[in-house]
CSV table of C-alpha atoms in Angstrom, one decimal:
chain,number,residue,atom,x,y,z
A,1,LEU,CA,14.0,5.7,-9.9
A,2,VAL,CA,10.3,6.6,-9.9
A,3,GLU,CA,10.5,7.9,-13.4
A,4,HIS,CA,12.2,4.8,-14.7
A,5,ALA,CA,9.7,2.6,-12.9
A,6,ALA,CA,6.8,4.5,-14.4
A,7,ALA,CA,8.3,4.1,-17.9
A,8,ALA,CA,8.9,0.4,-17.3
A,9,ALA,CA,5.3,-0.1,-16.0
A,10,GLY,CA,3.8,1.6,-19.0
A,11,ALA,CA,5.9,-0.3,-21.6
A,12,ALA,CA,4.4,-3.5,-23.1
A,13,GLY,CA,7.0,-6.2,-22.9
A,14,SER,CA,7.2,-9.9,-23.6
A,15,PHE,CA,8.0,-12.5,-21.0
A,16,CYS,CA,11.5,-12.1,-19.6
A,17,THR,CA,14.4,-14.4,-20.4
A,18,VAL,CA,15.3,-16.3,-17.2
A,19,LEU,CA,19.0,-16.9,-16.9
A,20,GLU,CA,19.5,-19.9,-14.7
A,21,THR,CA,22.9,-20.1,-13.1
A,22,GLN,CA,21.9,-22.4,-10.2
A,23,ARG,CA,24.2,-23.2,-7.4
A,24,ASP,CA,23.6,-26.1,-4.9
A,25,LEU,CA,23.4,-24.8,-1.4
A,26,ASP,CA,24.2,-28.3,-0.1
A,27,ASP,CA,27.8,-27.4,-1.0
A,28,THR,CA,28.7,-25.4,2.1
A,29,THR,CA,32.5,-25.3,1.6
A,30,PRO,CA,33.3,-21.6,2.3
A,31,PRO,CA,35.5,-19.6,0.0
A,32,GLY,CA,38.8,-18.3,1.3
A,33,GLY,CA,38.8,-15.1,3.3
A,34,GLN,CA,36.1,-13.0,4.7
A,35,PRO,CA,33.5,-11.1,2.6
A,36,ALA,CA,34.6,-7.6,1.7
A,37,GLY,CA,32.6,-5.0,3.6
A,38,GLY,CA,31.3,-7.5,6.1
A,39,LEU,CA,30.2,-6.4,9.5
A,40,GLY,CA,31.6,-8.0,12.6
A,41,GLY,CA,30.0,-8.7,16.0
A,42,ALA,CA,29.1,-5.9,18.4
A,43,ALA,CA,31.5,-5.2,21.2
A,44,GLY,CA,30.7,-7.4,24.2
A,45,LEU,CA,28.2,-9.5,22.2
A,46,ALA,CA,30.5,-11.3,19.7
A,47,THR,CA,30.2,-15.1,19.7
A,48,ARG,CA,32.8,-17.7,19.1
A,49,ASN,CA,32.6,-21.2,17.6
A,50,ASP,CA,32.6,-24.2,19.9
A,51,ALA,CA,34.5,-27.4,19.3
A,52,ASN,CA,32.0,-28.5,16.7
A,53,GLY,CA,32.3,-25.3,14.7
A,54,GLN,CA,28.9,-24.1,15.9
A,55,SER,CA,28.2,-20.5,17.0
A,56,SER,CA,27.6,-20.3,20.7
A,57,GLN,CA,24.6,-18.4,22.2
A,58,ARG,CA,24.4,-15.8,25.0
A,59,PRO,CA,21.3,-15.3,27.2
A,60,PRO,CA,18.6,-13.3,25.6
A,61,LEU,CA,18.6,-9.5,25.9
A,62,ASP,CA,15.8,-7.0,26.2
A,63,LEU,CA,15.3,-4.3,23.6
A,64,ARG,CA,15.9,-0.8,24.7
A,65,THR,CA,13.0,1.2,26.4
A,66,ALA,CA,10.5,2.6,24.0
A,67,ASP,CA,10.7,6.4,23.3
A,68,ALA,CA,7.2,6.6,21.6
A,69,THR,CA,4.0,4.5,21.4
A,70,SER,CA,1.1,5.1,19.0
A,71,GLY,CA,-2.1,6.3,20.5
A,72,ALA,CA,-3.8,5.2,17.3
A,73,PHE,CA,-5.1,1.7,16.9
A,74,PHE,CA,-4.4,-0.7,14.0
A,75,GLY,CA,-5.9,-3.9,12.9
A,76,LEU,CA,-3.0,-6.2,11.8
A,77,VAL,CA,0.3,-4.5,11.0
A,78,GLY,CA,2.3,-6.5,8.5
A,79,SER,CA,5.1,-4.1,7.6
A,80,ILE,CA,6.2,-0.5,8.0
A,81,ARG,CA,8.5,1.9,6.1
A,82,GLU,CA,10.2,4.8,7.9
A,83,LEU,CA,10.4,7.9,5.7
A,84,SER,CA,13.2,10.5,6.0
A,85,ASP,CA,11.0,12.9,8.1
A,86,GLY,CA,10.4,10.2,10.7
A,87,LYS,CA,6.8,9.4,9.6
A,88,LEU,CA,5.8,5.8,8.9
A,89,LEU,CA,4.0,4.1,6.1
A,90,VAL,CA,2.0,1.3,7.7
A,91,ALA,CA,0.6,-1.7,5.8
A,92,ASP,CA,-2.4,-2.7,7.9
A,93,ARG,CA,-3.6,-6.1,6.6
A,94,GLY,CA,-6.4,-6.1,9.2
A,95,ASP,CA,-7.9,-2.9,8.0
A,96,ASN,CA,-6.8,-3.6,4.4
A,97,GLN,CA,-5.4,-0.1,4.3
A,98,LEU,CA,-2.0,1.7,3.7
A,99,TYR,CA,-1.6,4.5,6.3
A,100,LEU,CA,0.7,7.5,6.8
A,101,PHE,CA,1.4,7.8,10.5
A,102,ALA,CA,3.4,10.1,12.8
A,103,PHE,CA,3.9,9.6,16.5
A,104,GLY,CA,2.2,12.4,18.3
A,105,GLY,CA,0.5,13.5,15.1
A,106,GLY,CA,-3.1,12.3,15.6
A,107,GLU,CA,-4.9,9.6,13.6
A,108,PRO,CA,-3.2,7.9,10.7
A,109,THR,CA,-4.0,9.1,7.2
A,110,PRO,CA,-5.1,6.6,4.6
A,111,VAL,CA,-2.9,6.4,1.5
A,112,GLY,CA,-4.4,5.4,-1.9
A,113,ARG,CA,-7.8,3.8,-2.3
A,114,GLN,CA,-9.3,0.4,-3.0
A,115,GLY,CA,-10.1,-0.4,-6.6
A,116,ALA,CA,-8.9,-1.9,-9.8
A,117,GLY,CA,-7.7,1.2,-11.5
A,118,PRO,CA,-4.2,2.7,-11.8
A,119,GLY,CA,-2.7,3.5,-8.4
A,120,GLU,CA,-5.4,1.5,-6.6
A,121,PHE,CA,-5.3,-1.8,-4.7
A,122,THR,CA,-7.7,-4.6,-3.8
A,123,GLU,CA,-5.6,-6.0,-0.9
A,124,ILE,CA,-2.7,-4.5,1.0
A,125,GLY,CA,0.4,-6.7,1.1
A,126,TRP,CA,3.9,-5.8,2.2
A,127,LEU,CA,6.1,-2.7,2.0
A,128,TYR,CA,9.6,-2.7,0.6
A,129,GLY,CA,12.0,0.2,0.8
A,130,LEU,CA,13.7,1.5,-2.4
A,131,ARG,CA,16.1,4.4,-2.7
A,132,SER,CA,15.6,7.5,-0.5
A,133,ASP,CA,11.8,7.8,0.2
A,134,SER,CA,10.7,5.6,-2.7
A,135,SER,CA,8.8,2.4,-1.7
A,136,LEU,CA,7.0,-0.5,-3.2
A,137,VAL,CA,3.8,-2.1,-1.8
A,138,THR,CA,2.3,-5.3,-3.2
A,139,ASP,CA,-1.3,-6.4,-3.7
A,140,PRO,CA,-1.6,-10.2,-3.0
A,141,ARG,CA,-5.0,-10.5,-4.6
A,142,THR,CA,-3.9,-9.2,-8.0
A,143,ASN,CA,0.0,-9.4,-7.7
A,144,ARG,CA,0.0,-5.7,-8.6
A,145,TYR,CA,3.0,-3.6,-7.5
A,146,LEU,CA,2.5,0.0,-6.5
A,147,ILE,CA,5.4,2.5,-6.4
A,148,LEU,CA,5.3,5.3,-3.9
A,149,ASP,CA,7.3,8.6,-3.7
A,150,GLY,CA,7.0,9.4,0.0
A,151,SER,CA,3.3,8.9,0.7
A,152,ARG,CA,2.1,9.4,-2.9
A,153,ILE,CA,1.4,6.4,-5.2
A,154,VAL,CA,3.0,7.5,-8.4
A,155,SER,CA,3.2,4.4,-10.6
A,156,THR,CA,1.6,0.9,-11.0
A,157,LEU,CA,3.4,-2.2,-12.2
A,158,SER,CA,0.7,-4.2,-13.9
A,159,GLU,CA,-0.4,-7.6,-12.6
A,160,GLN,CA,0.3,-8.8,-16.1
A,161,ASP,CA,4.0,-8.0,-15.9
A,162,SER,CA,6.3,-11.0,-15.9
A,163,ARG,CA,8.0,-9.9,-12.7
A,164,ASN,CA,4.7,-9.9,-10.8
A,165,THR,CA,3.4,-13.2,-12.3
A,166,THR,CA,6.7,-14.9,-11.5
A,167,LEU,CA,7.6,-13.5,-8.1
A,168,GLY,CA,4.2,-12.8,-6.7
A,169,ALA,CA,3.3,-10.5,-3.8
A,170,GLN,CA,5.6,-12.0,-1.1
A,171,LEU,CA,9.0,-10.6,-2.1
A,172,SER,CA,12.3,-11.2,-0.4
A,173,GLY,CA,13.4,-7.5,-0.2
A,174,ALA,CA,14.5,-4.7,-2.4
A,175,ASP,CA,17.6,-2.5,-2.7
A,176,SER,CA,18.5,1.1,-3.3
A,177,ARG,CA,19.3,0.4,-7.0
A,178,GLY,CA,15.8,-0.7,-7.8
A,179,HIS,CA,16.3,-4.5,-7.6
A,180,ILE,CA,13.7,-6.8,-6.1
A,181,LEU,CA,14.3,-10.4,-4.9
A,182,GLY,CA,11.8,-13.2,-4.8
A,183,VAL,CA,11.3,-16.9,-5.4
A,184,ARG,CA,9.2,-19.3,-7.5
A,185,GLY,CA,8.5,-23.0,-7.1
A,186,PHE,CA,10.9,-25.2,-9.1
A,187,ARG,CA,10.6,-28.9,-8.2
A,188,PHE,CA,7.4,-30.6,-6.8
A,189,SER,CA,6.4,-34.0,-5.4
A,190,GLY,CA,3.3,-35.3,-3.7
A,191,ASN,CA,-0.3,-34.8,-4.5
A,192,GLY,CA,-0.7,-31.2,-3.5
A,193,PRO,CA,-1.2,-28.2,-5.8
A,194,ARG,CA,1.9,-27.0,-7.6
A,195,VAL,CA,2.3,-23.7,-5.6
A,196,ARG,CA,5.1,-22.1,-3.7
A,197,GLU,CA,3.9,-23.6,-0.4
A,198,THR,CA,4.3,-27.2,-1.7
A,199,ALA,CA,7.5,-26.9,-3.7
A,200,ASP,CA,10.5,-29.1,-2.8
A,201,SER,CA,12.9,-26.5,-4.0
A,202,LEU,CA,12.6,-22.8,-5.0
A,203,LEU,CA,14.5,-20.6,-7.5
A,204,LEU,CA,15.8,-17.4,-5.9
A,205,MET,CA,15.4,-14.7,-8.5
A,206,ARG,CA,16.5,-11.1,-8.8
A,207,GLY,CA,14.8,-8.6,-11.0
A,208,GLY,CA,14.6,-4.8,-11.5
A,209,LEU,CA,12.0,-2.1,-11.7
A,210,VAL,CA,13.8,-0.5,-14.6
A,211,THR,CA,14.2,-3.6,-16.7
A,212,SER,CA,11.9,-6.7,-16.9
A,213,ARG,CA,14.8,-9.1,-16.8
A,214,LEU,CA,14.9,-11.7,-14.1
A,215,ASP,CA,18.0,-13.6,-13.2
A,216,THR,CA,18.1,-16.9,-11.3
A,217,LEU,CA,20.7,-16.7,-8.6
A,218,THR,CA,20.5,-20.1,-6.9
A,219,ARG,CA,18.2,-22.9,-5.8
A,220,ILE,CA,17.0,-23.1,-2.2
A,221,GLN,CA,15.0,-25.6,-0.1
A,222,GLY,CA,11.2,-25.4,-0.2
A,223,ARG,CA,8.6,-26.7,2.2
A,224,GLY,CA,7.7,-29.8,0.2
A,225,GLY,CA,4.3,-31.4,-0.3
A,226,ALA,CA,4.3,-33.8,2.6
A,227,GLY,CA,1.9,-31.6,4.6
A,228,PHE,CA,-0.8,-31.4,2.0
A,229,ALA,CA,-4.1,-32.9,3.2
A,230,ASN,CA,-7.9,-32.6,2.8
A,231,ARG,CA,-9.0,-32.6,6.4
A,232,PRO,CA,-12.6,-33.9,6.6
A,233,PRO,CA,-15.2,-32.6,9.0
A,234,SER,CA,-15.2,-34.4,12.4
A,235,GLY,CA,-16.9,-33.8,15.8
A,236,GLY,CA,-18.1,-30.3,14.9
A,237,ARG,CA,-14.8,-29.4,13.2
A,238,MET,CA,-15.0,-27.8,9.8
A,239,GLY,CA,-13.4,-29.6,6.9
A,240,ARG,CA,-10.6,-27.8,5.1
A,241,MET,CA,-7.7,-28.2,2.7
A,242,ILE,CA,-4.3,-27.9,4.3
A,243,VAL,CA,-1.6,-26.9,1.8
A,244,SER,CA,1.3,-27.4,4.2
A,245,ASN,CA,2.1,-28.5,7.7
A,246,PRO,CA,1.9,-25.8,10.4
A,247,LEU,CA,5.6,-26.4,11.2
A,248,ALA,CA,6.8,-26.8,7.6
A,249,SER,CA,9.6,-24.4,6.8
A,250,GLU,CA,11.8,-23.4,3.9
A,251,ASP,CA,15.0,-21.5,3.2
A,252,GLN,CA,14.4,-17.7,3.2
A,253,ALA,CA,16.3,-14.9,1.6
A,254,LEU,CA,16.5,-11.1,2.2
A,255,LEU,CA,17.9,-8.5,-0.2
A,256,PHE,CA,19.6,-5.6,1.7
A,257,GLN,CA,19.8,-2.0,0.5
A,258,ASP,CA,23.5,-2.3,-0.4
A,259,GLY,CA,22.8,-5.3,-2.6
A,260,TRP,CA,23.9,-8.0,-0.2
A,261,ILE,CA,21.7,-11.1,0.1
A,262,ALA,CA,21.3,-13.3,3.2
A,263,ILE,CA,19.9,-16.8,2.9
A,264,ALA,CA,18.7,-18.3,6.2
A,265,SER,CA,18.3,-22.1,6.4
A,266,PRO,CA,16.0,-23.4,9.2
A,267,SER,CA,17.4,-26.9,9.6
A,268,PRO,CA,20.3,-27.0,10.0
A,269,TYR,CA,20.1,-23.5,11.2
A,270,LEU,CA,22.7,-21.3,9.5
A,271,VAL,CA,23.0,-18.1,7.4
A,272,THR,CA,24.8,-17.8,4.0
A,273,TRP,CA,25.7,-14.4,2.7
A,274,ILE,CA,26.0,-13.5,-1.0
A,275,PRO,CA,27.7,-10.1,-1.7
A,276,PRO,CA,27.1,-8.2,-4.9
A,277,ASP,CA,30.1,-10.0,-6.5
A,278,GLY,CA,28.2,-13.3,-6.0
A,279,VAL,CA,30.8,-15.2,-3.9
A,280,ARG,CA,28.9,-17.1,-1.3
A,281,THR,CA,30.0,-17.3,2.4
A,282,PRO,CA,28.2,-19.9,4.4
A,283,GLY,CA,28.2,-19.2,8.2
A,284,PRO,CA,28.7,-21.8,10.9
A,285,ARG,CA,25.8,-23.9,12.2
A,286,LEU,CA,24.1,-22.1,15.0
A,287,SER,CA,24.6,-24.0,18.2
A,288,GLU,CA,21.5,-25.3,19.8
A,289,ALA,CA,20.4,-28.9,19.0
A,290,GLN,CA,17.2,-29.0,17.0
A,291,ASN,CA,15.0,-31.7,18.5
A,292,PRO,CA,11.8,-33.2,17.1
A,293,PRO,CA,8.8,-31.0,17.8
A,294,SER,CA,7.1,-31.9,21.1
A,295,PRO,CA,3.3,-32.5,21.3
A,296,ALA,CA,3.0,-29.1,23.0
A,297,GLU,CA,4.9,-27.4,20.2
A,298,LYS,CA,2.7,-29.1,17.6
A,299,CYS,CA,-0.4,-28.0,19.4
A,300,ARG,CA,0.8,-24.4,19.6
A,301,ALA,CA,1.4,-24.4,15.9
A,302,MET,CA,-2.0,-25.9,15.2
A,303,GLN,CA,-3.7,-23.3,17.5
A,304,ALA,CA,-2.0,-20.5,15.5
A,305,TRP,CA,-3.5,-22.0,12.3
A,306,PHE,CA,-6.9,-23.3,13.3
A,307,GLY,CA,-7.7,-21.4,16.5
A,308,ALA,CA,-8.3,-22.9,20.0
A,309,THR,CA,-11.8,-24.0,19.4
A,310,GLU,CA,-11.0,-27.7,18.6
A,311,ARG,CA,-9.2,-30.4,20.5
A,312,CYS,CA,-5.6,-30.7,19.5
A,313,ASP,CA,-4.8,-33.9,17.7
A,314,PRO,CA,-1.5,-33.7,15.7
A,315,SER,CA,-2.1,-37.1,14.2
A,316,THR,CA,-4.8,-35.6,12.0
A,317,ILE,CA,-2.2,-33.6,10.1
A,318,PRO,CA,0.5,-35.1,8.0
A,319,GLY,CA,4.1,-33.9,7.3
A,320,TRP,CA,5.4,-33.0,10.8
A,321,PRO,CA,9.1,-32.2,10.4
A,322,ALA,CA,11.7,-34.5,12.0
A,323,LYS,CA,13.2,-31.4,13.7
A,324,LEU,CA,11.7,-28.2,15.0
A,325,PRO,CA,12.7,-25.5,12.5
A,326,ALA,CA,14.4,-22.4,13.8
A,327,PHE,CA,11.9,-20.1,12.0
A,328,LEU,CA,8.7,-20.3,10.0
A,329,PRO,CA,7.8,-18.8,6.6
A,330,LEU,CA,5.3,-16.1,6.0
A,331,SER,CA,1.8,-17.5,5.9
A,332,ARG,CA,-1.8,-16.4,6.7
A,333,PRO,CA,-1.4,-17.7,10.4
A,334,HIS,CA,2.0,-16.0,10.5
A,335,PRO,CA,1.6,-12.9,8.2
A,336,LEU,CA,4.9,-11.5,9.2
A,337,PRO,CA,8.3,-12.0,7.6
A,338,ALA,CA,10.9,-13.9,9.6
A,339,LEU,CA,13.9,-11.9,8.3
A,340,PHE,CA,14.7,-8.2,8.9
A,341,ALA,CA,17.5,-5.9,7.8
A,342,THR,CA,18.9,-3.8,10.6
A,343,PRO,CA,20.2,-0.3,9.9
A,344,GLU,CA,23.9,-1.4,10.2
A,345,GLY,CA,23.5,-4.2,7.8
A,346,ARG,CA,23.0,-7.2,10.0
A,347,LEU,CA,20.2,-9.8,9.8
A,348,LEU,CA,17.5,-10.2,12.5
A,349,ILE,CA,15.7,-13.5,12.5
A,350,ALA,CA,12.3,-14.1,14.2
A,351,ARG,CA,12.5,-17.5,15.9
A,352,ASN,CA,9.8,-20.1,15.6
A,353,PRO,CA,6.9,-18.9,17.9
A,354,ALA,CA,6.1,-22.5,18.7
A,355,GLU,CA,9.3,-22.6,20.8
A,356,SER,CA,7.9,-20.4,23.5
A,357,PRO,CA,4.3,-19.6,24.6
A,358,SER,CA,5.4,-16.5,26.6
A,359,GLY,CA,6.9,-14.3,23.9
A,360,ARG,CA,9.1,-14.0,20.8
A,361,THR,CA,12.8,-14.3,20.5
A,362,TYR,CA,15.1,-12.9,17.7
A,363,ASP,CA,18.6,-13.8,16.7
A,364,LEU,CA,21.0,-11.1,15.4
A,365,ILE,CA,23.4,-12.4,12.8
A,366,ASP,CA,26.4,-10.5,11.4
A,367,ARG,CA,27.9,-10.9,7.9
A,368,ARG,CA,30.1,-13.7,8.9
A,369,GLY,CA,27.0,-15.7,9.8
A,370,GLN,CA,27.8,-15.5,13.5
A,371,ARG,CA,25.0,-14.9,16.0
A,372,VAL,CA,26.0,-11.8,18.0
A,373,ALA,CA,22.9,-11.5,20.2
A,374,THR,CA,19.5,-12.8,20.9
A,375,TYR,CA,16.6,-10.5,21.9
A,376,ARG,CA,13.3,-11.3,23.5
A,377,LEU,CA,9.9,-9.6,23.5
A,378,PRO,CA,7.2,-10.4,25.9
A,379,GLY,CA,3.6,-11.5,25.3
A,380,THR,CA,2.1,-10.6,21.9
A,381,GLU,CA,4.7,-8.0,20.9
A,382,TYR,CA,6.7,-8.6,17.7
A,383,VAL,CA,9.2,-6.8,15.5
A,384,VAL,CA,7.7,-5.2,12.4
A,385,GLY,CA,10.7,-3.3,10.9
A,386,PHE,CA,13.5,-0.9,11.3
A,387,GLY,CA,14.2,2.8,10.6
A,388,ALA,CA,17.5,4.7,10.4
A,389,ARG,CA,18.0,4.6,14.2
A,390,HIS,CA,15.0,2.7,15.6
A,391,VAL,CA,13.4,-0.7,15.7
A,392,TYR,CA,9.6,-0.8,15.5
A,393,THR,CA,7.5,-3.3,17.4
A,394,VAL,CA,3.8,-4.0,17.6
A,395,ALA,CA,1.7,-5.2,20.6
A,396,THR,CA,-1.9,-6.4,20.6
A,397,ASP,CA,-4.1,-5.4,23.6
A,398,GLN,CA,-6.9,-7.4,25.2
A,399,ASP,CA,-9.4,-6.0,22.7
A,400,GLY,CA,-7.4,-7.2,19.7
A,401,LEU,CA,-6.2,-3.7,18.8
A,402,GLN,CA,-2.6,-3.1,17.9
A,403,HIS,CA,-0.2,-0.3,18.9
A,404,ILE,CA,3.1,0.5,17.2
A,405,THR,CA,6.1,1.2,19.5
A,406,ARG,CA,9.4,2.9,18.6
A,407,ARG,CA,12.6,1.8,20.4
A,408,PRO,CA,16.2,3.1,19.9
A,409,TRP,CA,18.4,0.6,18.1
A,410,THR,CA,22.2,0.5,18.6
């Protein structure tokens, strides 16, 4: 895989042919039967549909007790990648550094260096697992992709490559066959800039590291441009351009290692699965009623974006959604993905942090689209990724320093 990626990165190619085979996700009529190879609910946690066909919810569970915590400090951990020897690649966006880290092994070791040359980065983005110990890390400032073999950067996919310019640095996962998944803006309205954050709809596209071809799989809902505003200075507040509302959300997708794709919709809250054969299976609507965001929820969202230094006045920001979305997209105030692939092939969804000021909650969804469990984490702690048998979380201490914790996952 690494050799193929290196050859592809070094080859000069023209812009790819995009094959658009769009499907409208508003058509939620499920195909007959269950998806082949799907995973059912865990024993004792399986849900059932209520009279309205919605998936019922059990009380939140605590994750298992940690078996290791890092003594080392990190700045802002955005993603991790567990290697076969148990060590972690850590993308630290606060330190703008990629690290190799082992529990009980002392200080983390920097991987790569900053710069504009081959194998170098200007800004650390997000890590995506490929086959075996191969990984991909993105550079948001240049849209460059770096390929790693273990902890060694072995290849660079140029920022001029059509896959990079089309999909950008925020990918929607990768699989063991070298495919990557991402989106680009498709339809726009309003007066905002024509960027992903203001798109009314997005094209979900799958590409490969061996070939430059990109295929359009379907069209999904974007955030829209209603939240764009130039916020003038007022009462000591700095002026700024707001690209999207703090509670604006969009459909999000995740490519699993076995080639399955999950598409999570925030309102109505449901998950659609697409297996490698392309036959979609929409899940049931997940049960709780989605109410309009309260003033407190709006203020928590504004505080996450702008800090707590100014008086909260939601009327100064346009585009508040009619219903509180179940989860939020990755953004600078929320630099963490909302979707995670568990080792057994289920989907973990980070719920909207505006829902609760006391901690984070996560929904576990099986391949029928059923919610089989909800987990909770206290305070500042959040899930950052999974390994073969563990879930990794990050907590921020009173000094703003972060620690990585390893917990058994069953």
